[in-house]
Coordinates of C-alpha atoms in Angstrom, one line a residue:
M1 CA -26.1 -23.0 -3.6
A2 CA -22.7 -22.9 -5.6
F3 CA -22.0 -26.4 -5.6
Q4 CA -24.3 -29.7 -6.3
S5 CA -23.1 -32.8 -4.8
T6 CA -24.0 -36.7 -5.3
H7 CA -24.0 -39.1 -2.6
E8 CA -22.9 -42.4 -5.0
D9 CA -19.3 -43.4 -3.8
D10 CA -16.7 -43.5 -7.0
A11 CA -14.3 -46.7 -7.5
T12 CA -12.5 -46.0 -4.9
G13 CA -14.6 -46.0 -2.1
A14 CA -14.8 -42.3 -1.1
P15 CA -17.8 -40.1 -1.4
D16 CA -18.1 -37.9 -4.3
T17 CA -17.1 -34.4 -3.5
P18 CA -19.3 -31.6 -4.8
A19 CA -18.6 -30.1 -8.0
V20 CA -18.9 -26.9 -9.4
P21 CA -21.3 -26.4 -12.3
L22 CA -20.1 -25.9 -15.6
T23 CA -22.4 -23.0 -16.0
R24 CA -20.5 -20.9 -13.2
G25 CA -17.2 -22.3 -13.1
L26 CA -14.0 -20.3 -13.6
S27 CA -13.3 -22.0 -17.3
L28 CA -16.3 -20.8 -18.7
K29 CA -16.0 -17.4 -17.4
L30 CA -12.6 -17.3 -18.3
L31 CA -13.5 -18.3 -21.7
V32 CA -16.5 -15.7 -21.9
L33 CA -14.6 -12.9 -20.7
T34 CA -11.5 -13.4 -23.1
V35 CA -13.6 -13.1 -26.0
I36 CA -15.5 -10.0 -24.8
F37 CA -12.0 -8.7 -24.0
V38 CA -10.8 -9.4 -27.6
M39 CA -13.7 -8.1 -29.1
V40 CA -13.6 -4.9 -27.3
A41 CA -9.7 -4.5 -28.4
E42 CA -10.9 -5.5 -32.3
V43 CA -13.7 -3.0 -32.0
L44 CA -11.0 -0.3 -30.6
I45 CA -8.8 -1.2 -33.6
F46 CA -11.7 -1.2 -36.1
I47 CA -12.7 2.3 -35.5
P48 CA -9.8 4.1 -37.0
S49 CA -9.3 1.1 -39.6
V50 CA -12.4 1.7 -41.2
A51 CA -12.0 5.6 -41.2
N52 CA -8.5 4.9 -42.7
F53 CA -10.0 2.9 -45.5
G54 CA -12.8 5.6 -46.3
Q55 CA -9.8 8.2 -46.6
Q56 CA -7.6 5.7 -48.9
W57 CA -10.9 4.9 -50.7
M58 CA -11.3 8.6 -51.5
G59 CA -7.9 9.0 -52.1
Q60 CA -7.8 6.5 -54.7
R61 CA -10.8 7.6 -56.6
L62 CA -9.3 11.4 -56.3
R63 CA -6.0 10.2 -57.9
T64 CA -7.9 8.3 -60.9
V65 CA -9.8 11.4 -61.7
A66 CA -6.5 13.6 -61.6
A67 CA -5.0 11.1 -64.1
V68 CA -7.9 11.8 -66.2
G69 CA -7.7 15.3 -65.5
V70 CA -3.9 15.8 -66.7
V71 CA -5.3 13.7 -70.3
L72 CA -8.5 16.3 -70.4
L73 CA -5.8 19.4 -69.8
R74 CA -3.3 18.3 -72.7
G75 CA -6.0 18.0 -75.0
E76 CA -9.1 20.2 -75.7
A77 CA -11.4 19.7 -72.7
D78 CA -13.9 22.1 -73.7
S79 CA -14.3 20.4 -77.2
L80 CA -15.5 17.1 -75.5
T81 CA -18.9 16.0 -76.9
R82 CA -21.8 15.2 -74.3
E83 CA -21.4 11.4 -75.2
A84 CA -17.8 11.6 -74.4
S85 CA -18.1 13.2 -71.4
N86 CA -20.7 11.1 -70.0
D87 CA -18.4 8.1 -70.9
I88 CA -15.7 9.6 -68.9
L89 CA -18.0 10.4 -65.9
M90 CA -19.2 6.8 -65.8
A91 CA -15.9 5.4 -66.0
T92 CA -14.9 7.2 -62.7
G93 CA -18.2 7.4 -61.1
A94 CA -18.3 11.0 -60.8
K95 CA -21.0 14.0 -61.3
A96 CA -17.8 16.6 -62.0
I97 CA -14.5 17.0 -62.3
A98 CA -12.4 20.0 -61.7
V99 CA -9.0 21.3 -61.5
R100 CA -7.5 24.2 -59.3
E101 CA -4.1 25.7 -60.8
E102 CA -2.3 29.0 -60.2
G103 CA -5.5 30.1 -57.8
V104 CA -7.5 29.9 -61.1
A105 CA -10.7 26.9 -61.0
R106 CA -11.6 25.1 -64.2
L107 CA -14.4 22.6 -64.7
L108 CA -12.9 19.8 -66.7
V109 CA -16.1 17.6 -66.7
V110 CA -19.5 17.6 -65.6
S111 CA -23.2 16.2 -65.7
Q112 CA -26.1 18.5 -67.3
M113 CA -27.2 19.5 -64.0
P114 CA -24.7 20.2 -61.3
P115 CA -25.1 18.3 -58.7
E116 CA -25.7 19.7 -55.1
V117 CA -22.7 18.9 -52.5
D118 CA -24.0 17.3 -49.3
M119 CA -20.4 17.2 -47.3
H120 CA -16.6 18.8 -48.2
V121 CA -13.8 16.7 -47.8
D122 CA -10.3 17.8 -47.8
L123 CA -7.8 15.2 -47.8
D124 CA -5.0 17.2 -47.0
A125 CA -6.3 18.8 -44.0
V126 CA -8.4 16.2 -42.6
G127 CA -7.4 14.9 -39.1
P128 CA -8.0 11.6 -37.5
V129 CA -10.9 12.5 -35.6
D130 CA -12.6 14.5 -38.6
A131 CA -11.9 11.1 -40.6
I132 CA -13.6 8.8 -38.2
G133 CA -16.6 11.3 -37.8
Q134 CA -17.1 11.3 -41.7
A135 CA -16.6 7.6 -41.9
F136 CA -19.2 6.7 -39.2
S137 CA -21.5 9.4 -40.8
T138 CA -21.4 7.8 -44.2
L139 CA -21.9 4.3 -42.8
F140 CA -24.7 5.0 -41.0
F141 CA -26.5 8.1 -42.6
G142 CA -25.0 8.0 -46.2
G143 CA -26.0 6.0 -49.4
N144 CA -28.1 9.1 -51.2
R145 CA -25.7 11.9 -50.4
M146 CA -23.3 14.0 -52.6
I147 CA -19.8 14.5 -51.5
R148 CA -16.9 17.0 -52.7
V149 CA -13.5 15.5 -52.5
F150 CA -10.2 17.7 -53.1
G151 CA -6.9 17.7 -52.5
D152 CA -3.2 18.4 -54.4
V153 CA -2.1 15.2 -56.4
G154 CA 1.3 14.9 -57.7
E155 CA 4.1 17.7 -57.7
G156 CA 2.5 20.1 -60.2
G157 CA 0.8 22.1 -57.7
R158 CA -2.5 21.3 -59.3
E159 CA -5.5 20.7 -57.0
F160 CA -8.1 18.2 -58.1
E161 CA -11.5 17.9 -57.0
V162 CA -14.3 15.7 -57.9
I163 CA -18.1 15.6 -57.0
M164 CA -19.5 12.1 -56.6
P165 CA -22.3 10.3 -54.8
D166 CA -21.2 8.6 -51.6
A167 CA -23.2 5.3 -52.2
P168 CA -19.9 3.2 -53.7
L169 CA -17.9 4.7 -50.7
R170 CA -20.3 3.2 -48.1
S171 CA -20.9 0.0 -50.1
A172 CA -17.1 -0.4 -50.2
M173 CA -16.7 0.5 -46.1
L174 CA -19.6 -1.8 -45.4
T175 CA -18.0 -4.7 -47.2
Y176 CA -14.7 -3.8 -45.5
A177 CA -16.3 -3.3 -41.9
R178 CA -18.3 -6.9 -42.6
N179 CA -14.6 -8.7 -43.5
V180 CA -12.8 -6.9 -40.7
G181 CA -15.8 -7.7 -38.6
L182 CA -15.6 -11.5 -39.4
L183 CA -11.7 -11.5 -39.2
S184 CA -12.0 -9.9 -35.6
L185 CA -14.5 -12.6 -34.1
L186 CA -12.2 -15.2 -35.7
I187 CA -9.1 -13.9 -34.2
S188 CA -11.1 -13.1 -30.9
I189 CA -12.1 -17.1 -30.6
F190 CA -8.8 -18.4 -31.6
T191 CA -7.0 -15.7 -29.3
A192 CA -9.5 -16.6 -26.4
T193 CA -8.9 -20.4 -27.4
L194 CA -5.2 -20.2 -26.9
V195 CA -5.3 -17.9 -23.6
F196 CA -8.2 -19.9 -22.1
A197 CA -6.0 -23.3 -22.7
A198 CA -3.0 -21.4 -21.1
I199 CA -4.6 -19.9 -18.2
N200 CA -6.8 -23.2 -17.7
R201 CA -3.5 -25.2 -17.4
V202 CA -1.3 -22.8 -15.4
M203 CA -4.1 -21.5 -13.2
I204 CA -7.4 -23.0 -13.4
R205 CA -6.6 -26.7 -13.0
P206 CA -4.7 -26.3 -10.0
I207 CA -7.1 -23.9 -8.4
R208 CA -9.6 -26.8 -9.3
A209 CA -7.6 -29.2 -7.5
M210 CA -7.2 -27.2 -4.3
T211 CA -11.0 -26.7 -4.4
R212 CA -11.3 -30.6 -4.8
S213 CA -8.7 -31.2 -1.7
M214 CA -10.6 -28.9 0.5
L215 CA -14.0 -30.1 0.0
A216 CA -12.4 -33.7 0.3
F217 CA -10.2 -32.8 3.1
G218 CA -13.4 -31.3 4.8
Q219 CA -15.3 -34.4 4.5
A220 CA -13.1 -36.3 6.4
P221 CA -10.1 -33.8 8.1
D222 CA -8.8 -37.2 9.9
D223 CA -7.6 -38.9 7.0
P224 CA -3.9 -38.2 5.8
S225 CA -4.7 -39.5 2.0
R226 CA -6.9 -36.4 1.6
V227 CA -4.1 -33.9 2.5
I228 CA -3.2 -32.3 -1.0
R229 CA 0.1 -33.0 -2.7
P230 CA 1.7 -29.7 -3.7
E231 CA 3.2 -29.5 -7.4
N232 CA 6.8 -28.2 -7.7
R233 CA 6.2 -24.8 -8.6
D234 CA 7.6 -21.4 -7.4
D235 CA 4.4 -19.2 -8.7
E236 CA 1.9 -18.0 -6.3
I237 CA 0.0 -21.1 -7.1
G238 CA 2.8 -23.3 -5.8
I239 CA 3.1 -21.2 -2.7
A240 CA -0.7 -21.7 -1.9
E241 CA -0.6 -25.2 -2.7
R242 CA 2.0 -25.7 -0.3
E243 CA 0.6 -23.5 2.5
L244 CA -2.8 -25.4 1.9
A245 CA -0.9 -28.6 2.6
Q246 CA 0.8 -27.6 5.5
M247 CA -2.8 -26.2 7.0
Q248 CA -4.0 -29.2 6.3
R249 CA -1.3 -31.3 8.1
T250 CA -1.3 -28.7 11.2
L251 CA -5.3 -29.3 11.3
L252 CA -4.7 -33.3 11.1
N253 CA -2.2 -33.1 13.6
T254 CA -4.4 -31.1 15.7
L255 CA -7.0 -33.6 15.6
G256 CA -5.0 -36.3 16.5
E257 CA -4.1 -34.5 19.6
R258 CA -7.6 -33.9 20.2
K259 CA -8.7 -37.7 19.6
R260 CA -5.5 -38.3 22.1
L261 CA -6.6 -35.8 24.9
A262 CA -10.3 -37.4 24.6
D263 CA -9.2 -40.6 24.8
L264 CA -6.7 -40.0 27.6
G265 CA -9.5 -38.2 29.5
L266 CA -11.7 -41.4 29.1
A267 CA -9.0 -43.5 30.5
V268 CA -8.4 -41.0 33.5
S269 CA -11.9 -40.9 34.4
K270 CA -11.9 -44.7 34.7
I271 CA -9.0 -44.6 36.9
N272 CA -10.0 -41.9 39.1
H273 CA -12.9 -43.7 40.2
D274 CA -10.8 -46.5 41.8
M275 CA -8.1 -43.8 42.7
R276 CA -10.2 -42.0 45.1
N277 CA -11.0 -44.9 46.9
M278 CA -7.3 -46.1 47.3
L279 CA -6.6 -42.5 48.3
A280 CA -9.2 -42.5 51.2
S281 CA -7.9 -45.8 52.7
A282 CA -4.4 -44.3 52.6
H283 CA -5.6 -41.6 54.4
L284 CA -6.9 -43.2 57.2
I285 CA -3.8 -45.8 57.6
S286 CA -2.3 -42.2 57.9
D287 CA -4.4 -41.2 60.6
R288 CA -3.5 -44.1 62.2
L289 CA 0.3 -43.3 62.0
A290 CA -0.1 -40.2 64.2
T291 CA -0.9 -42.4 67.3
I292 CA 2.3 -43.9 67.2
E293 CA 4.5 -41.7 69.5
D294 CA 7.9 -42.2 67.5
P295 CA 9.6 -38.6 67.1
T296 CA 10.2 -39.5 63.1
V297 CA 6.8 -40.8 62.8
Q298 CA 5.2 -37.7 64.4
S299 CA 7.3 -35.4 62.1
L300 CA 6.7 -37.0 58.8
T301 CA 2.7 -37.5 59.7
P302 CA 1.6 -33.8 59.1
R303 CA 3.4 -33.7 55.9
L304 CA 1.9 -37.1 54.8
L305 CA -1.7 -36.0 55.6
R306 CA -1.6 -32.7 53.8
T307 CA 0.1 -34.5 50.4
L308 CA -2.8 -37.2 50.9
D309 CA -5.5 -34.3 51.4
R310 CA -4.0 -32.7 48.0
A311 CA -3.9 -35.9 46.3
V312 CA -7.5 -36.5 47.0
S313 CA -8.3 -32.9 46.3
Y314 CA -6.6 -33.3 42.8
S315 CA -8.2 -36.7 42.4
E316 CA -11.6 -35.2 42.7
G317 CA -10.8 -32.4 40.2
V318 CA -9.7 -34.7 37.8
L319 CA -13.3 -34.8 36.0
A320 CA -13.8 -31.1 36.3
Y321 CA -10.7 -30.1 34.6
G322 CA -11.8 -32.0 31.6
R323 CA -14.9 -30.4 31.3
T324 CA -13.9 -26.6 32.5
Q325 CA -10.8 -24.8 33.2
E326 CA -9.1 -24.7 36.6
E327 CA -11.1 -23.2 39.5
P328 CA -10.4 -19.4 40.4
P329 CA -7.4 -19.4 42.8
R330 CA -8.5 -18.9 46.5
L331 CA -6.4 -16.4 48.1
R332 CA -5.2 -16.7 51.3
R333 CA -1.9 -15.2 53.1
V334 CA 0.8 -17.9 52.8
R335 CA 3.9 -18.1 54.4
L336 CA 6.1 -18.9 51.2
R337 CA 9.1 -20.6 52.8
A338 CA 6.9 -23.3 54.5
L339 CA 5.0 -23.7 51.5
V340 CA 8.5 -24.5 49.7
D341 CA 9.2 -26.5 52.5
D342 CA 6.5 -28.9 51.5
V343 CA 7.1 -29.0 48.2
L344 CA 11.0 -30.0 48.6
A345 CA 9.7 -32.8 50.9
T346 CA 7.6 -34.2 48.5
L347 CA 10.4 -34.6 45.8
P348 CA 11.9 -38.0 44.9
V349 CA 15.3 -37.3 46.4
E350 CA 16.9 -39.6 48.9
A351 CA 17.9 -37.9 52.1
D352 CA 21.6 -38.9 51.3
G353 CA 21.2 -38.7 47.9
E354 CA 23.4 -36.5 45.4
I355 CA 20.7 -33.9 44.5
A356 CA 20.8 -31.0 46.9
L357 CA 17.7 -29.1 48.0
E358 CA 17.8 -25.6 48.9
N359 CA 15.2 -23.3 49.9
Q360 CA 16.4 -19.4 49.7
V361 CA 13.0 -18.1 50.5
E362 CA 13.1 -15.2 53.1
P363 CA 12.1 -16.3 56.4
D364 CA 9.7 -13.9 57.0
L365 CA 7.7 -13.5 53.3
E366 CA 4.1 -13.6 53.1
I367 CA 2.2 -13.6 50.0
R368 CA -1.6 -13.9 48.7
A369 CA -1.8 -16.9 46.8
D370 CA -4.0 -19.9 46.6
P371 CA -1.5 -22.3 48.6
D372 CA -2.9 -25.4 46.9
Q373 CA -2.4 -24.4 43.5
L374 CA 1.1 -22.4 44.2
F375 CA 2.0 -26.1 45.9
R376 CA 1.3 -27.7 42.3
V377 CA 3.1 -24.9 40.5
L378 CA 6.1 -25.4 42.3
A379 CA 6.0 -29.3 42.5
N380 CA 5.8 -29.5 38.8
L381 CA 8.7 -27.1 38.0
S382 CA 10.7 -28.9 40.7
R383 CA 9.8 -32.1 39.6
N384 CA 10.8 -31.5 36.3
A385 CA 14.3 -30.1 37.6
V386 CA 14.7 -33.3 39.7
Q387 CA 14.0 -36.1 36.6
A388 CA 16.5 -33.9 34.3
M389 CA 19.3 -33.9 36.9
G390 CA 18.4 -37.5 37.8
A391 CA 19.2 -38.4 34.0
D392 CA 22.8 -37.3 34.5
S393 CA 24.8 -40.3 34.7
D394 CA 28.1 -38.3 35.6
S395 CA 28.7 -38.6 39.2
A396 CA 31.4 -35.4 39.0
T397 CA 28.4 -32.7 38.0
V398 CA 26.7 -30.7 40.9
R399 CA 22.9 -31.4 41.1
A400 CA 21.3 -28.6 42.9
L401 CA 18.1 -27.3 43.4
S402 CA 17.1 -24.2 44.8
I403 CA 14.1 -21.8 45.1
A404 CA 14.4 -18.0 46.0
S405 CA 12.3 -15.3 45.8
Q406 CA 13.0 -11.6 45.2
Y407 CA 10.4 -8.6 46.3
R408 CA 9.8 -5.5 45.2
P409 CA 6.8 -3.2 45.7
G410 CA 3.6 -4.4 43.4
M411 CA 5.5 -7.7 42.4
V412 CA 7.0 -11.0 44.0
T413 CA 9.3 -12.9 41.8
I414 CA 9.9 -16.8 43.0
L415 CA 12.8 -18.1 41.0
V416 CA 13.4 -22.1 40.7
S417 CA 16.8 -22.7 39.5
D418 CA 18.7 -26.2 38.8
T419 CA 22.2 -27.6 37.4
G420 CA 20.7 -29.8 35.0
P421 CA 21.4 -30.3 31.2
G422 CA 18.7 -27.7 30.2
L423 CA 15.8 -27.8 28.2
P424 CA 16.1 -29.4 24.6
T425 CA 15.1 -27.3 21.5
R426 CA 11.8 -29.1 21.0
A427 CA 10.8 -28.4 24.9
R428 CA 11.7 -24.8 24.5
K429 CA 9.9 -23.9 21.1
N430 CA 6.5 -25.5 22.7
L431 CA 7.4 -24.6 26.3
F432 CA 3.7 -24.2 27.7
A433 CA 1.8 -26.4 25.5
A434 CA 0.3 -30.0 26.3
F435 CA 2.0 -33.1 24.7
K436 CA 4.5 -30.9 22.5
G437 CA 6.8 -29.3 25.4
A438 CA 7.8 -32.7 26.8
A439 CA 11.4 -32.6 27.8
K440 CA 11.9 -36.1 28.1
S441 CA 11.1 -39.0 25.7
G442 CA 7.6 -40.3 26.8
G443 CA 6.9 -37.2 28.8
T444 CA 3.6 -35.3 27.9
G445 CA 4.7 -31.6 28.8
L446 CA 1.3 -31.2 31.2
G447 CA 3.6 -29.9 34.3
L448 CA 4.8 -26.6 32.6
A449 CA 1.4 -26.6 30.8
I450 CA -0.8 -26.7 34.0
A451 CA 1.9 -24.3 36.0
H452 CA 1.4 -21.5 33.3
E453 CA -2.3 -21.8 33.5
L454 CA -2.1 -21.6 37.5
V455 CA 0.1 -18.8 37.4
R456 CA -2.2 -16.9 34.6
A457 CA -5.1 -17.2 37.0
H458 CA -3.0 -15.9 39.5
G459 CA -2.3 -12.4 37.3
G460 CA 0.9 -13.4 36.9
T461 CA 3.8 -14.9 34.5
L462 CA 5.6 -17.9 34.2
E463 CA 8.8 -17.4 32.2
L464 CA 12.0 -19.5 31.5
V465 CA 14.9 -17.1 32.0
E466 CA 17.7 -19.4 31.2
S467 CA 18.2 -22.9 30.1
I468 CA 21.8 -23.9 29.3
P469 CA 23.7 -26.9 30.3
G470 CA 24.3 -26.4 33.7
S471 CA 21.9 -23.9 34.4
T472 CA 17.9 -23.8 34.0
V473 CA 15.8 -21.0 35.7
F474 CA 12.3 -20.4 35.7
A475 CA 10.8 -17.0 37.0
I476 CA 7.2 -17.1 38.5
E477 CA 5.9 -13.4 39.0
L478 CA 3.0 -12.3 41.1
P479 CA 1.4 -9.5 41.6
T480 CA 0.4 -8.3 44.9
G481 CA -3.1 -6.8 43.9
D482 CA -5.0 -4.9 46.3
A483 CA -3.5 -7.1 49.2
E484 CA 0.1 -6.0 50.3
I485 CA 2.9 -8.3 50.2
L486 CA 3.6 -9.0 53.9
A487 CA 7.6 -8.5 54.3
T488 CA 8.7 -7.7 57.9
G489 CA 12.0 -8.6 60.1
A490 CA 14.8 -8.9 57.7
L491 CA 13.0 -8.4 54.2
A492 CA 11.6 -5.2 55.8
A493 CA 15.2 -4.1 56.7
K494 CA 16.4 -4.3 53.2

């Protein structure tokens, strides 16, 4: 596992969050990688540096030999005794010294036996690649070889050359390499420490804080105190912190809404038991009303019985709604105008009230739909419209609710229009979201959410066509499906 955790609580009482082991943390990885990368850069610099040191060392020896050679040329180099020659060679560290002038070569000083040369170095023509090759050849394979170094020295047109052992050169290069290596290591550690401190402060610490926040929030996602507090930064870390905080707050609100739904479901379940009994009693009383011969009672009793039947059916389906989705619609042939009449009759509107109810559906239009579910859809939309218009205290405004239909091949559109104040911005943004799209204070927004779900179950769509002061229009589009919409009479004539 990438995390280790303890079960002890800290001083605040909150459980310790899992911690990343030091050996696997980003800090140690960053420090090690920084040291490695700086050392690699130093090595890339070290290689030409050692080669350049070797060239400078040989050039310095050649210039020293040239100075001795000039002195010998002005004197009698041939008259030197063996002891003097040996002293000169010992002082310069050479085995032989020669000069070439105007195409003529002259040996100035030489040991008793001319040495055999293993490597020739032309300081005037050697390139960077050759210099690197010669340097590493001396470092790894030198120490007992003879090298011949030659090149122009000064402006006299003379080319001096010296034959000498490479052991002093190799020793000097090893010392230089050791010093450069130690210096590079110190620079690498110092640079890595600075880079580590800077990146740890700018990146690793905020990332570690976000990691701790995510782990702590995962242990108690319903605790608001565990939401990360973003720093005031404008870079990618700051954006990530703000987005993480927003995501945690969104999840916190979602969990709160789920808990509210769970509590609501429990409360509804408790109420449902007694509500079914009360509705059953009301249904028995309504049956007795049918025996009264009063014409008004006779006309209202069927609608009352249908309403009670629907209420009983809804009450029995409350528990199922909490466990599963709505049942699939049971499609039947429905007279849409008669269904709309039933919907308008159940609205809380007085007969002589100020809200006008208009059924503009074609008289002969028949559609295939689930009558109970379509009734619920229209009832929810109509009830919302009546409540919105009833909240308007201006008696001079026109208050009207109309339900109309439009037919075209393959599709039926039902328009629910009102002259209310329109939906608020919050309701329009969360139109079909339960507990978010409520149009009035204290509302739940369940009406539109249920209507939207039922329409989608029919294979149709529910959309808000318009919502401005004085006009709010919802459009329900239902497909004809395999069974055609039966439109006769006046509709067929169109």
